Coordinates of C-alpha atoms in Angstrom, one line a residue:
X1066 CA -6.7 16.7 2.1
X1067 CA -4.3 19.5 1.7
X1068 CA -3.7 20.9 -1.8
X1069 CA -0.6 23.0 -2.3
X1070 CA 0.3 23.7 -6.0
X1071 CA 4.0 23.9 -5.3
X1072 CA 4.0 20.4 -3.9
X1073 CA 2.6 19.1 -7.1
X1074 CA 5.6 20.4 -9.0
X1075 CA 8.0 18.9 -6.5
X1076 CA 6.1 15.6 -6.6
X1077 CA 6.3 15.4 -10.4
X1078 CA 10.0 16.0 -10.3
X1079 CA 10.6 13.4 -7.6
X1080 CA 8.3 10.9 -9.4
X1081 CA 10.6 10.6 -12.4
X1082 CA 12.2 7.1 -12.9
X1083 CA 15.7 8.3 -12.1
X1084 CA 14.6 9.9 -8.9
X1085 CA 12.5 6.9 -7.8
X1086 CA 15.5 4.6 -8.5
X1087 CA 17.5 6.5 -5.9
X1088 CA 15.1 5.9 -3.1
X1089 CA 15.6 3.0 -0.7
X1090 CA 12.5 0.8 0.0
X1091 CA 11.7 2.6 3.2
X1092 CA 12.0 6.0 1.5
X1093 CA 9.7 4.8 -1.2
X1094 CA 7.1 3.8 1.4
X1095 CA 7.3 7.2 3.0
X1096 CA 7.1 9.0 -0.4
X1097 CA 4.0 6.9 -1.3
X1098 CA 2.4 7.6 2.0
X1099 CA 3.0 11.4 1.9
X1100 CA 1.9 11.6 -1.8
X1101 CA -1.4 9.9 -1.1
X1102 CA -2.1 11.8 2.1
X1103 CA -1.5 15.1 0.2
X1104 CA -3.6 14.0 -2.8
X1105 CA -0.7 14.3 -5.2
X1106 CA -1.1 10.9 -7.0
X1107 CA -2.9 10.7 -10.3
X1108 CA -6.6 9.8 -10.3
X1109 CA -6.0 6.6 -12.3
X1110 CA -3.6 5.3 -9.7
X1111 CA -0.7 4.7 -12.1
X1112 CA 1.7 6.4 -9.6
X1113 CA 0.6 4.3 -6.7
X1114 CA 0.8 1.0 -8.7
X1115 CA 4.3 1.9 -10.0
X1116 CA 5.6 2.6 -6.5
X1117 CA 4.0 -0.5 -5.1
X1118 CA 5.6 -2.6 -7.8
X1119 CA 9.0 -1.1 -7.0
X1120 CA 8.5 -1.8 -3.3
X1121 CA 7.4 -5.4 -3.9
X1122 CA 10.4 -6.0 -6.2
X1123 CA 12.7 -5.2 -3.3
X1124 CA 11.0 -7.4 -0.8
X1125 CA 9.5 -10.9 -0.5
X1126 CA 7.2 -12.8 1.8
X1127 CA 10.4 -14.0 3.5
X1128 CA 11.9 -10.5 3.7
X1129 CA 9.0 -8.5 5.0
X1130 CA 8.8 -4.8 5.6
X1131 CA 8.3 -3.6 9.2
X1132 CA 4.6 -3.7 10.3
X1133 CA 4.3 0.1 10.4
X1134 CA 5.5 0.3 6.8
X1135 CA 3.0 -2.4 5.7
X1136 CA 0.2 -0.5 7.4
X1137 CA 1.4 2.7 5.7
X1138 CA 1.2 1.0 2.3
X1139 CA -2.3 -0.2 3.0
X1140 CA -3.4 3.2 4.2
X1141 CA -2.0 4.7 1.0
X1142 CA -4.0 2.1 -1.1
X1143 CA -7.1 3.0 0.9
X1144 CA -6.6 6.8 0.5
X1145 CA -6.0 6.5 -3.2
X1146 CA -8.8 4.0 -3.8
X1147 CA -6.5 1.4 -5.4
X1148 CA -7.2 -2.3 -5.6
X1149 CA -4.1 -4.3 -6.3
X1150 CA -4.0 -7.4 -8.4
X1151 CA -4.4 -10.7 -6.5
X1152 CA -0.7 -11.6 -6.3
X1153 CA 0.5 -8.2 -5.1
X1154 CA -2.3 -8.0 -2.5
X1155 CA -1.4 -11.5 -1.2
X1156 CA 2.2 -10.5 -1.0
X1157 CA 1.5 -7.5 1.2
X1158 CA -1.1 -9.2 3.3
X1159 CA 1.1 -12.2 3.9
X1160 CA 3.4 -9.9 6.0
X1161 CA 0.4 -9.1 8.2
X1162 CA -0.5 -12.7 8.6
X1163 CA 2.9 -13.5 10.0
X1164 CA 2.6 -11.0 12.8
X1165 CA 1.7 -12.1 16.3
X1166 CA -1.5 -10.7 17.9
X1167 CA -0.6 -7.5 19.7
X1168 CA 2.1 -6.4 17.3
X1169 CA -0.2 -4.0 15.6
X1170 CA -1.8 -1.0 17.4
X1171 CA -5.6 -0.6 17.3
X1172 CA -5.2 2.3 14.9
X1173 CA -3.3 -0.1 12.5
X1174 CA -5.9 -2.8 12.8
X1175 CA -8.6 -0.2 12.1
X1176 CA -6.7 0.7 8.9
X1177 CA -6.6 -3.0 7.9
X1178 CA -10.3 -3.4 8.5
X1179 CA -11.2 -0.3 6.5
X1180 CA -9.2 -1.6 3.5
X1181 CA -10.8 -5.0 3.9
X1182 CA -14.2 -3.4 3.8
X1183 CA -13.2 -1.3 0.9
X1184 CA -12.2 -4.5 -1.0
X1185 CA -15.4 -6.3 0.0
X1186 CA -17.4 -3.4 -1.3
X1187 CA -15.9 -3.5 -4.8
X1188 CA -18.2 -4.2 -7.7
X1189 CA -15.6 -6.3 -9.4
X1190 CA -15.7 -9.8 -7.9
X1191 CA -11.9 -10.5 -8.1
X1192 CA -11.2 -7.9 -5.4
X1193 CA -13.6 -9.5 -3.0
X1194 CA -12.5 -13.0 -3.8
X1195 CA -8.9 -12.1 -3.1
X1196 CA -9.8 -11.8 0.6
X1197 CA -12.0 -14.9 0.6
X1198 CA -9.4 -17.1 -1.0
X1199 CA -6.8 -16.3 1.6
X1200 CA -5.9 -18.9 4.3
X1201 CA -8.1 -18.8 7.4
X1202 CA -5.2 -17.7 9.6
X1203 CA -4.6 -14.7 7.3
X1204 CA -8.3 -13.8 7.3
X1205 CA -8.5 -14.0 11.1
X1206 CA -5.4 -11.8 11.5
X1207 CA -6.6 -9.0 9.3
X1208 CA -10.2 -9.1 10.6

């Protein structure tokens, strides 16, 4: 990961509540993706969780994000090492389950598999059980 001190100052300014409120949902996804790839998010994951909550507040299982943005969110979760609560994770993964086979590139499927392995490797049982409690169709799609 790249570490540039000037970016940390810009990120802290952009992360303020009033600045985040200006971003559209797609802009928030891109901001989250960029911040995690550059290693600008806090170690505890508070930033990532806050942005995910904002993104999920603007969407629903019936108004999904485009597949590329969903994969970007999952890649951000993987890069930051964040395990979402059950309801939020189900919300995001339900968008993946609604996709037809072939709508995701191999690279995107690999990202989904890596995050699934990351969840299964968690010591805390609730993260593993989130995947196991999902409908079979959803499990099949993300595996």
